[in-house]
Amino acid sequence: VGTTEEVESEGFDRRTLALPGRQDELVHRMAVANPRTVVVVNSGAPVLTPWRDEIGAVLLSWFGGQEYGNALADVLLGRTEPGGRLPTTWPVTEADPLPSPAPVDGVLEYTESIHLGHRAFERAGAEPAFPFGHGLSYTTFEYSDLRITPDTVSPGDTAQVTFQVRNTGDRSGDEVV
């Protein structure tokens, strides 16, 4: 499923985060037929996923290039790790704490301050569909030996955080901290 140049472009704002056409209906019907369905979302920005709890997995592929088909097959067949993590927060509904892309009298005011993306959800106490940094792996990782220097940190202070990351699974993979 995904968006097209008719609804998503760098040259205009989207009117909705819903997938165009009857794509949601298609996914709902596929989920009834097989709840282990993997839905590949081909979009350049967040879309609503009202079927996310009905299926086995969601794979965000963004907009692929010339080798998109081969790369997608490698991830779906487990030949390569889907090691990316979301650089954006995906809402459950359009009523979630999102800034409006609609200008008022030809002016679009940016009044959110730092409360954009995941910070808007945190401020509102809202649970996103998929949070900033979300992503799964074909393997597992263990974090250990956490050290923060200095021991006590106050707001505005600089601190150094170090730790070890170890792949504890049976296959190779990438972890994004």
Short mmCIF file of N, CA and C in Angstrom, two decimals:
data_model
loop_
_atom_site.label_atom_id
_atom_site.label_comp_id
_atom_site.label_asym_id
_atom_site.label_seq_id
_atom_site.Cartn_x
_atom_site.Cartn_y
_atom_site.Cartn_z
N VAL A 1 0.85 -1.17 0.00
CA VAL A 1 0.00 0.00 0.00
C VAL A 1 0.89 1.23 0.00
N GLY A 2 0.31 2.38 -0.32
CA GLY A 2 1.13 3.57 -0.27
C GLY A 2 0.47 4.79 -0.88
N THR A 3 1.26 5.82 -0.94
CA THR A 3 0.80 7.08 -1.52
C THR A 3 1.33 7.22 -2.94
N THR A 4 0.83 8.19 -3.63
CA THR A 4 1.27 8.48 -4.99
C THR A 4 1.59 9.96 -5.09
N GLU A 5 2.13 10.35 -6.23
CA GLU A 5 2.44 11.77 -6.45
C GLU A 5 1.18 12.64 -6.46
N GLU A 6 0.01 12.01 -6.57
CA GLU A 6 -1.23 12.78 -6.54
C GLU A 6 -1.57 13.26 -5.13
N VAL A 7 -1.10 12.55 -4.10
CA VAL A 7 -1.43 12.93 -2.72
C VAL A 7 -0.20 13.32 -1.90
N GLU A 8 0.99 13.02 -2.39
CA GLU A 8 2.20 13.33 -1.63
C GLU A 8 3.26 13.91 -2.54
N SER A 9 3.75 15.09 -2.16
CA SER A 9 4.74 15.78 -2.96
C SER A 9 5.50 16.77 -2.08
N GLU A 10 6.67 17.15 -2.52
CA GLU A 10 7.39 18.20 -1.81
C GLU A 10 6.82 19.57 -2.17
N GLY A 11 5.94 19.61 -3.17
CA GLY A 11 5.41 20.89 -3.65
C GLY A 11 4.08 21.30 -3.05
N PHE A 12 3.44 20.44 -2.24
CA PHE A 12 2.17 20.80 -1.60
C PHE A 12 1.96 19.95 -0.36
N ASP A 13 1.08 20.42 0.52
CA ASP A 13 0.77 19.69 1.75
C ASP A 13 -0.30 18.66 1.48
N ARG A 14 -0.23 17.56 2.21
CA ARG A 14 -1.26 16.53 2.09
C ARG A 14 -2.53 16.98 2.79
N ARG A 15 -3.66 16.57 2.25
CA ARG A 15 -4.95 16.92 2.86
C ARG A 15 -5.33 15.94 3.97
N THR A 16 -4.76 14.75 3.94
CA THR A 16 -5.08 13.71 4.92
C THR A 16 -3.90 12.76 5.05
N LEU A 17 -3.84 12.06 6.17
CA LEU A 17 -2.82 11.04 6.36
C LEU A 17 -3.34 9.65 5.98
N ALA A 18 -4.62 9.59 5.59
CA ALA A 18 -5.21 8.32 5.18
C ALA A 18 -4.63 7.88 3.84
N LEU A 19 -4.52 6.58 3.66
CA LEU A 19 -4.09 6.05 2.37
C LEU A 19 -5.16 6.36 1.34
N PRO A 20 -4.77 6.67 0.11
CA PRO A 20 -5.76 6.98 -0.91
C PRO A 20 -6.56 5.75 -1.35
N GLY A 21 -7.74 6.01 -1.84
CA GLY A 21 -8.58 4.94 -2.39
C GLY A 21 -9.06 3.99 -1.31
N ARG A 22 -9.17 2.73 -1.69
CA ARG A 22 -9.71 1.70 -0.80
C ARG A 22 -8.61 0.78 -0.26
N GLN A 23 -7.41 1.32 -0.09
CA GLN A 23 -6.28 0.51 0.37
C GLN A 23 -6.49 -0.03 1.78
N ASP A 24 -7.10 0.77 2.68
CA ASP A 24 -7.36 0.27 4.03
C ASP A 24 -8.32 -0.91 3.98
N GLU A 25 -9.32 -0.83 3.15
CA GLU A 25 -10.27 -1.94 2.99
C GLU A 25 -9.55 -3.19 2.48
N LEU A 26 -8.64 -3.01 1.53
CA LEU A 26 -7.86 -4.13 1.02
C LEU A 26 -7.09 -4.81 2.14
N VAL A 27 -6.42 -4.02 2.97
CA VAL A 27 -5.64 -4.60 4.07
C VAL A 27 -6.55 -5.30 5.07
N HIS A 28 -7.67 -4.67 5.44
CA HIS A 28 -8.61 -5.32 6.36
C HIS A 28 -9.04 -6.69 5.81
N ARG A 29 -9.36 -6.75 4.52
CA ARG A 29 -9.80 -8.02 3.91
C ARG A 29 -8.68 -9.05 3.87
N MET A 30 -7.46 -8.60 3.59
CA MET A 30 -6.32 -9.51 3.59
C MET A 30 -6.08 -10.06 4.99
N ALA A 31 -6.24 -9.21 6.00
CA ALA A 31 -6.03 -9.64 7.39
C ALA A 31 -7.04 -10.69 7.80
N VAL A 32 -8.27 -10.58 7.31
CA VAL A 32 -9.28 -11.60 7.61
C VAL A 32 -8.85 -12.93 6.97
N ALA A 33 -8.36 -12.86 5.73
CA ALA A 33 -7.93 -14.07 5.04
C ALA A 33 -6.67 -14.66 5.66
N ASN A 34 -5.75 -13.79 6.11
CA ASN A 34 -4.49 -14.27 6.69
C ASN A 34 -3.97 -13.22 7.67
N PRO A 35 -4.17 -13.41 8.97
CA PRO A 35 -3.69 -12.45 9.96
C PRO A 35 -2.17 -12.31 10.00
N ARG A 36 -1.45 -13.21 9.34
CA ARG A 36 0.02 -13.12 9.31
C ARG A 36 0.52 -12.30 8.12
N THR A 37 -0.38 -11.57 7.50
CA THR A 37 -0.03 -10.72 6.36
C THR A 37 1.02 -9.68 6.77
N VAL A 38 1.99 -9.47 5.90
CA VAL A 38 2.97 -8.39 6.06
C VAL A 38 2.56 -7.29 5.09
N VAL A 39 2.31 -6.10 5.62
CA VAL A 39 1.93 -4.97 4.78
C VAL A 39 3.15 -4.09 4.56
N VAL A 40 3.52 -3.89 3.32
CA VAL A 40 4.62 -3.00 2.95
C VAL A 40 4.01 -1.64 2.63
N VAL A 41 4.43 -0.62 3.38
CA VAL A 41 3.94 0.74 3.18
C VAL A 41 4.97 1.51 2.38
N ASN A 42 4.57 1.94 1.20
CA ASN A 42 5.44 2.67 0.29
C ASN A 42 4.98 4.13 0.29
N SER A 43 5.56 4.90 1.22
CA SER A 43 5.20 6.32 1.33
C SER A 43 6.43 7.10 1.76
N GLY A 44 6.36 8.40 1.60
CA GLY A 44 7.48 9.25 1.99
C GLY A 44 7.28 9.91 3.33
N ALA A 45 6.15 9.66 3.96
CA ALA A 45 5.82 10.28 5.24
C ALA A 45 4.79 9.40 5.95
N PRO A 46 4.49 9.69 7.21
CA PRO A 46 3.52 8.86 7.93
C PRO A 46 2.16 8.78 7.25
N VAL A 47 1.55 7.62 7.38
CA VAL A 47 0.17 7.39 6.94
C VAL A 47 -0.57 6.72 8.09
N LEU A 48 -1.89 6.79 8.07
CA LEU A 48 -2.69 6.11 9.09
C LEU A 48 -2.70 4.62 8.80
N THR A 49 -2.63 3.82 9.84
CA THR A 49 -2.60 2.36 9.71
C THR A 49 -3.68 1.75 10.61
N PRO A 50 -4.96 1.96 10.29
CA PRO A 50 -6.03 1.47 11.16
C PRO A 50 -6.08 -0.05 11.27
N TRP A 51 -5.36 -0.77 10.47
CA TRP A 51 -5.34 -2.23 10.43
C TRP A 51 -4.10 -2.80 11.11
N ARG A 52 -3.26 -1.98 11.70
CA ARG A 52 -1.95 -2.42 12.21
C ARG A 52 -2.04 -3.55 13.23
N ASP A 53 -3.13 -3.61 14.01
CA ASP A 53 -3.27 -4.67 15.01
C ASP A 53 -3.90 -5.94 14.45
N GLU A 54 -4.27 -5.93 13.18
CA GLU A 54 -4.93 -7.08 12.55
C GLU A 54 -3.96 -7.94 11.75
N ILE A 55 -2.75 -7.45 11.53
CA ILE A 55 -1.80 -8.11 10.63
C ILE A 55 -0.55 -8.56 11.38
N GLY A 56 0.30 -9.29 10.68
CA GLY A 56 1.52 -9.80 11.28
C GLY A 56 2.62 -8.77 11.42
N ALA A 57 2.77 -7.89 10.43
CA ALA A 57 3.86 -6.91 10.48
C ALA A 57 3.61 -5.79 9.48
N VAL A 58 4.22 -4.66 9.78
CA VAL A 58 4.23 -3.51 8.87
C VAL A 58 5.69 -3.25 8.53
N LEU A 59 5.98 -3.11 7.26
CA LEU A 59 7.33 -2.78 6.80
C LEU A 59 7.25 -1.47 6.04
N LEU A 60 7.89 -0.45 6.55
CA LEU A 60 7.93 0.83 5.86
C LEU A 60 9.10 0.81 4.89
N SER A 61 8.79 0.96 3.62
CA SER A 61 9.86 0.88 2.61
C SER A 61 10.25 2.24 2.06
N TRP A 62 9.54 3.30 2.47
CA TRP A 62 9.76 4.63 1.91
C TRP A 62 9.59 4.54 0.39
N PHE A 63 10.26 5.40 -0.34
CA PHE A 63 10.20 5.34 -1.81
C PHE A 63 11.51 4.76 -2.30
N GLY A 64 11.46 3.55 -2.80
CA GLY A 64 12.67 2.86 -3.23
C GLY A 64 13.16 3.34 -4.59
N GLY A 65 14.38 3.02 -4.87
CA GLY A 65 14.98 3.40 -6.14
C GLY A 65 15.02 2.22 -7.10
N GLN A 66 16.02 2.19 -7.94
CA GLN A 66 16.15 1.21 -9.01
C GLN A 66 16.19 -0.23 -8.49
N GLU A 67 16.80 -0.47 -7.35
CA GLU A 67 16.93 -1.82 -6.80
C GLU A 67 15.88 -2.11 -5.73
N TYR A 68 14.81 -1.32 -5.71
CA TYR A 68 13.76 -1.47 -4.69
C TYR A 68 13.21 -2.89 -4.61
N GLY A 69 12.85 -3.46 -5.72
CA GLY A 69 12.27 -4.80 -5.72
C GLY A 69 13.20 -5.85 -5.14
N ASN A 70 14.47 -5.81 -5.54
CA ASN A 70 15.44 -6.76 -5.01
C ASN A 70 15.68 -6.55 -3.52
N ALA A 71 15.79 -5.29 -3.09
CA ALA A 71 16.01 -4.99 -1.68
C ALA A 71 14.82 -5.43 -0.84
N LEU A 72 13.62 -5.16 -1.31
CA LEU A 72 12.41 -5.56 -0.58
C LEU A 72 12.33 -7.08 -0.46
N ALA A 73 12.62 -7.79 -1.54
CA ALA A 73 12.60 -9.26 -1.50
C ALA A 73 13.62 -9.77 -0.49
N ASP A 74 14.81 -9.18 -0.44
CA ASP A 74 15.84 -9.61 0.51
C ASP A 74 15.39 -9.43 1.95
N VAL A 75 14.69 -8.33 2.25
CA VAL A 75 14.20 -8.11 3.61
C VAL A 75 13.06 -9.07 3.92
N LEU A 76 12.11 -9.22 3.01
CA LEU A 76 10.96 -10.10 3.26
C LEU A 76 11.36 -11.56 3.39
N LEU A 77 12.38 -11.97 2.67
CA LEU A 77 12.84 -13.35 2.73
C LEU A 77 13.87 -13.58 3.83
N GLY A 78 14.21 -12.54 4.56
CA GLY A 78 15.14 -12.67 5.67
C GLY A 78 16.60 -12.73 5.27
N ARG A 79 16.91 -12.38 4.04
CA ARG A 79 18.31 -12.40 3.60
C ARG A 79 19.10 -11.23 4.18
N THR A 80 18.41 -10.14 4.47
CA THR A 80 19.07 -8.96 5.02
C THR A 80 18.22 -8.37 6.13
N GLU A 81 18.84 -7.66 7.01
CA GLU A 81 18.23 -7.08 8.20
C GLU A 81 17.45 -5.80 7.84
N PRO A 82 16.21 -5.69 8.32
CA PRO A 82 15.49 -4.42 8.16
C PRO A 82 15.91 -3.48 9.29
N GLY A 83 17.14 -3.02 9.27
CA GLY A 83 17.75 -2.34 10.42
C GLY A 83 17.37 -0.91 10.64
N GLY A 84 16.51 -0.32 9.84
CA GLY A 84 16.17 1.08 10.04
C GLY A 84 15.21 1.30 11.18
N ARG A 85 15.17 2.50 11.65
CA ARG A 85 14.24 2.90 12.70
C ARG A 85 13.51 4.16 12.22
N LEU A 86 12.29 4.35 12.71
CA LEU A 86 11.48 5.48 12.25
C LEU A 86 12.08 6.83 12.64
N PRO A 87 12.24 7.72 11.67
CA PRO A 87 12.71 9.07 11.99
C PRO A 87 11.54 10.02 12.30
N THR A 88 10.32 9.47 12.32
CA THR A 88 9.13 10.26 12.59
C THR A 88 8.21 9.47 13.52
N THR A 89 7.24 10.15 14.11
CA THR A 89 6.22 9.51 14.93
C THR A 89 4.97 9.37 14.08
N TRP A 90 4.37 8.19 14.10
CA TRP A 90 3.17 7.94 13.29
C TRP A 90 1.94 7.96 14.19
N PRO A 91 0.93 8.76 13.84
CA PRO A 91 -0.26 8.88 14.68
C PRO A 91 -1.22 7.72 14.50
N VAL A 92 -2.11 7.57 15.48
CA VAL A 92 -3.19 6.59 15.38
C VAL A 92 -4.30 7.15 14.50
N THR A 93 -4.66 8.41 14.75
CA THR A 93 -5.71 9.07 13.97
C THR A 93 -5.27 10.49 13.65
N GLU A 94 -6.00 11.14 12.79
CA GLU A 94 -5.68 12.53 12.47
C GLU A 94 -6.07 13.47 13.60
N ALA A 95 -6.77 12.95 14.61
CA ALA A 95 -7.13 13.76 15.78
C ALA A 95 -5.97 13.81 16.78
N ASP A 96 -4.91 13.02 16.56
CA ASP A 96 -3.76 13.03 17.45
C ASP A 96 -3.08 14.40 17.40
N PRO A 97 -2.17 14.65 18.35
CA PRO A 97 -1.55 15.99 18.42
C PRO A 97 -0.60 16.27 17.27
N LEU A 98 -1.16 16.69 16.16
CA LEU A 98 -0.38 17.01 14.97
C LEU A 98 -0.59 18.47 14.60
N PRO A 99 0.45 19.13 14.12
CA PRO A 99 0.24 20.50 13.66
C PRO A 99 -0.59 20.51 12.38
N SER A 100 -1.37 21.54 12.21
CA SER A 100 -2.20 21.64 11.01
C SER A 100 -1.37 22.18 9.85
N PRO A 101 -1.49 21.57 8.67
CA PRO A 101 -0.80 22.11 7.50
C PRO A 101 -1.66 23.14 6.76
N ALA A 102 -2.81 23.51 7.35
CA ALA A 102 -3.75 24.42 6.66
C ALA A 102 -3.47 25.87 7.04
N PRO A 103 -3.10 26.70 6.06
CA PRO A 103 -2.89 28.12 6.34
C PRO A 103 -4.21 28.81 6.68
N VAL A 104 -4.12 29.84 7.50
CA VAL A 104 -5.28 30.68 7.81
C VAL A 104 -5.01 32.04 7.21
N ASP A 105 -5.88 32.46 6.30
CA ASP A 105 -5.69 33.73 5.58
C ASP A 105 -4.33 33.78 4.89
N GLY A 106 -3.90 32.63 4.34
CA GLY A 106 -2.65 32.58 3.59
C GLY A 106 -1.40 32.50 4.43
N VAL A 107 -1.55 32.36 5.76
CA VAL A 107 -0.39 32.32 6.65
C VAL A 107 -0.43 31.03 7.46
N LEU A 108 0.70 30.35 7.52
CA LEU A 108 0.81 29.14 8.33
C LEU A 108 1.71 29.47 9.51
N GLU A 109 1.11 29.54 10.69
CA GLU A 109 1.84 29.88 11.91
C GLU A 109 2.43 28.61 12.52
N TYR A 110 3.70 28.67 12.90
CA TYR A 110 4.35 27.57 13.59
C TYR A 110 4.38 27.92 15.08
N THR A 111 3.37 27.46 15.80
CA THR A 111 3.24 27.82 17.21
C THR A 111 3.58 26.66 18.14
N GLU A 112 4.02 25.54 17.60
CA GLU A 112 4.26 24.35 18.43
C GLU A 112 5.52 24.46 19.27
N SER A 113 6.42 25.36 18.94
CA SER A 113 7.71 25.47 19.61
C SER A 113 8.45 24.14 19.41
N ILE A 114 8.96 23.55 20.50
CA ILE A 114 9.68 22.27 20.38
C ILE A 114 8.73 21.08 20.43
N HIS A 115 7.43 21.35 20.57
CA HIS A 115 6.45 20.28 20.76
C HIS A 115 5.93 19.75 19.43
N LEU A 116 6.85 19.19 18.64
CA LEU A 116 6.53 18.56 17.37
C LEU A 116 6.82 17.07 17.48
N GLY A 117 6.24 16.29 16.58
CA GLY A 117 6.54 14.86 16.53
C GLY A 117 6.31 14.19 17.86
N HIS A 118 7.30 13.41 18.31
CA HIS A 118 7.15 12.64 19.56
C HIS A 118 6.94 13.54 20.77
N ARG A 119 7.47 14.75 20.73
CA ARG A 119 7.29 15.66 21.87
C ARG A 119 5.83 16.11 22.00
N ALA A 120 5.14 16.26 20.89
CA ALA A 120 3.72 16.63 20.94
C ALA A 120 2.91 15.50 21.58
N PHE A 121 3.23 14.27 21.25
CA PHE A 121 2.54 13.12 21.84
C PHE A 121 2.82 13.04 23.33
N GLU A 122 4.08 13.23 23.73
CA GLU A 122 4.43 13.20 25.15
C GLU A 122 3.69 14.29 25.91
N ARG A 123 3.68 15.50 25.36
CA ARG A 123 3.01 16.62 26.02
C ARG A 123 1.52 16.35 26.19
N ALA A 124 0.88 15.75 25.18
CA ALA A 124 -0.56 15.49 25.22
C ALA A 124 -0.90 14.21 25.98
N GLY A 125 0.11 13.41 26.32
CA GLY A 125 -0.15 12.13 26.97
C GLY A 125 -0.81 11.14 26.02
N ALA A 126 -0.56 11.29 24.73
CA ALA A 126 -1.16 10.43 23.70
C ALA A 126 -0.18 9.34 23.29
N GLU A 127 -0.72 8.18 22.96
CA GLU A 127 0.09 7.03 22.52
C GLU A 127 0.06 6.99 20.98
N PRO A 128 1.22 7.10 20.33
CA PRO A 128 1.23 7.03 18.87
C PRO A 128 1.05 5.59 18.37
N ALA A 129 0.75 5.45 17.09
CA ALA A 129 0.71 4.12 16.48
C ALA A 129 2.12 3.53 16.47
N PHE A 130 3.09 4.34 16.06
CA PHE A 130 4.49 3.94 16.04
C PHE A 130 5.32 5.14 16.47
N PRO A 131 6.09 5.04 17.55
CA PRO A 131 6.86 6.19 18.04
C PRO A 131 8.15 6.43 17.26
N PHE A 132 8.66 7.63 17.38
CA PHE A 132 9.99 7.97 16.86
C PHE A 132 10.98 6.92 17.32
N GLY A 133 11.79 6.40 16.40
CA GLY A 133 12.80 5.41 16.74
C GLY A 133 12.32 3.97 16.71
N HIS A 134 11.03 3.74 16.45
CA HIS A 134 10.49 2.37 16.45
C HIS A 134 11.07 1.57 15.28
N GLY A 135 11.29 0.31 15.52
CA GLY A 135 11.75 -0.60 14.49
C GLY A 135 12.12 -1.93 15.11
N LEU A 136 11.89 -2.98 14.39
CA LEU A 136 12.20 -4.31 14.90
C LEU A 136 13.35 -4.92 14.11
N SER A 137 13.83 -6.03 14.58
CA SER A 137 15.01 -6.66 13.99
C SER A 137 14.77 -8.16 13.86
N TYR A 138 15.59 -8.81 13.07
CA TYR A 138 15.56 -10.27 12.97
C TYR A 138 16.44 -10.92 14.02
N THR A 139 17.05 -10.10 14.88
CA THR A 139 17.91 -10.63 15.92
C THR A 139 17.66 -9.86 17.21
N THR A 140 18.42 -10.15 18.25
CA THR A 140 18.24 -9.48 19.53
C THR A 140 19.56 -8.85 19.97
N PHE A 141 19.46 -7.84 20.81
CA PHE A 141 20.64 -7.13 21.28
C PHE A 141 20.56 -6.94 22.78
N GLU A 142 21.72 -6.87 23.40
CA GLU A 142 21.81 -6.64 24.84
C GLU A 142 22.63 -5.38 25.07
N TYR A 143 22.13 -4.51 25.93
CA TYR A 143 22.85 -3.31 26.34
C TYR A 143 23.44 -3.57 27.73
N SER A 144 24.69 -3.18 27.95
CA SER A 144 25.31 -3.39 29.25
C SER A 144 26.35 -2.31 29.52
N ASP A 145 26.87 -2.33 30.72
CA ASP A 145 27.95 -1.43 31.15
C ASP A 145 27.62 0.04 30.93
N LEU A 146 26.44 0.46 31.32
CA LEU A 146 26.05 1.87 31.20
C LEU A 146 26.89 2.72 32.14
N ARG A 147 27.46 3.78 31.59
CA ARG A 147 28.23 4.74 32.39
C ARG A 147 27.84 6.15 31.99
N ILE A 148 27.58 6.98 33.00
CA ILE A 148 27.26 8.40 32.77
C ILE A 148 28.30 9.22 33.52
N THR A 149 28.96 10.13 32.80
CA THR A 149 29.99 10.97 33.39
C THR A 149 29.62 12.43 33.15
N PRO A 150 29.53 13.25 34.18
CA PRO A 150 29.72 12.96 35.60
C PRO A 150 28.53 12.20 36.17
N ASP A 151 28.68 11.75 37.43
CA ASP A 151 27.64 10.95 38.09
C ASP A 151 26.32 11.70 38.25
N THR A 152 26.42 12.99 38.55
CA THR A 152 25.20 13.80 38.72
C THR A 152 25.16 14.86 37.65
N VAL A 153 24.00 15.03 37.08
CA VAL A 153 23.83 15.99 35.98
C VAL A 153 22.61 16.85 36.28
N SER A 154 22.75 18.14 36.10
CA SER A 154 21.65 19.08 36.26
C SER A 154 21.23 19.58 34.89
N PRO A 155 20.00 20.12 34.78
CA PRO A 155 19.57 20.67 33.48
C PRO A 155 20.59 21.68 32.97
N GLY A 156 20.93 21.56 31.70
CA GLY A 156 21.90 22.45 31.07
C GLY A 156 23.32 21.92 31.10
N ASP A 157 23.59 20.91 31.95
CA ASP A 157 24.92 20.32 32.02
C ASP A 157 25.16 19.41 30.82
N THR A 158 26.43 19.16 30.55
CA THR A 158 26.82 18.21 29.51
C THR A 158 27.24 16.91 30.19
N ALA A 159 26.82 15.81 29.62
CA ALA A 159 27.18 14.51 30.17
C ALA A 159 27.61 13.60 29.04
N GLN A 160 28.42 12.62 29.38
CA GLN A 160 28.82 11.60 28.41
C GLN A 160 28.22 10.28 28.84
N VAL A 161 27.55 9.61 27.90
CA VAL A 161 26.92 8.32 28.17
C VAL A 161 27.61 7.28 27.29
N THR A 162 28.09 6.22 27.92
CA THR A 162 28.70 5.13 27.16
C THR A 162 28.10 3.81 27.63
N PHE A 163 28.09 2.83 26.74
CA PHE A 163 27.60 1.50 27.06
C PHE A 163 28.03 0.55 25.96
N GLN A 164 27.87 -0.72 26.23
CA GLN A 164 28.19 -1.76 25.25
C GLN A 164 26.90 -2.28 24.63
N VAL A 165 26.94 -2.57 23.35
CA VAL A 165 25.82 -3.21 22.66
C VAL A 165 26.35 -4.51 22.07
N ARG A 166 25.65 -5.61 22.35
CA ARG A 166 26.10 -6.92 21.85
C ARG A 166 24.94 -7.63 21.18
N ASN A 167 25.20 -8.18 20.01
CA ASN A 167 24.21 -8.98 19.31
C ASN A 167 24.11 -10.32 20.03
N THR A 168 22.94 -10.61 20.60
CA THR A 168 22.76 -11.86 21.34
C THR A 168 21.95 -12.87 20.54
N GLY A 169 21.61 -12.54 19.31
CA GLY A 169 20.81 -13.44 18.49
C GLY A 169 21.65 -14.39 17.67
N ASP A 170 20.98 -15.18 16.85
CA ASP A 170 21.63 -16.19 16.03
C ASP A 170 22.04 -15.68 14.65
N ARG A 171 21.68 -14.46 14.35
CA ARG A 171 22.02 -13.94 13.01
C ARG A 171 22.57 -12.53 13.12
N SER A 172 23.22 -12.08 12.06
CA SER A 172 23.78 -10.74 12.09
C SER A 172 22.66 -9.72 11.98
N GLY A 173 22.94 -8.52 12.45
CA GLY A 173 21.95 -7.46 12.40
C GLY A 173 22.55 -6.15 12.83
N ASP A 174 21.79 -5.09 12.63
CA ASP A 174 22.22 -3.75 12.99
C ASP A 174 21.30 -3.21 14.07
N GLU A 175 21.86 -2.53 15.03
CA GLU A 175 21.07 -1.88 16.07
C GLU A 175 21.27 -0.38 15.97
N VAL A 176 20.20 0.35 16.06
CA VAL A 176 20.25 1.80 16.07
C VAL A 176 19.92 2.22 17.49
N VAL A 177 20.86 2.87 18.13
CA VAL A 177 20.69 3.24 19.54
C VAL A 177 19.86 4.51 19.62
#
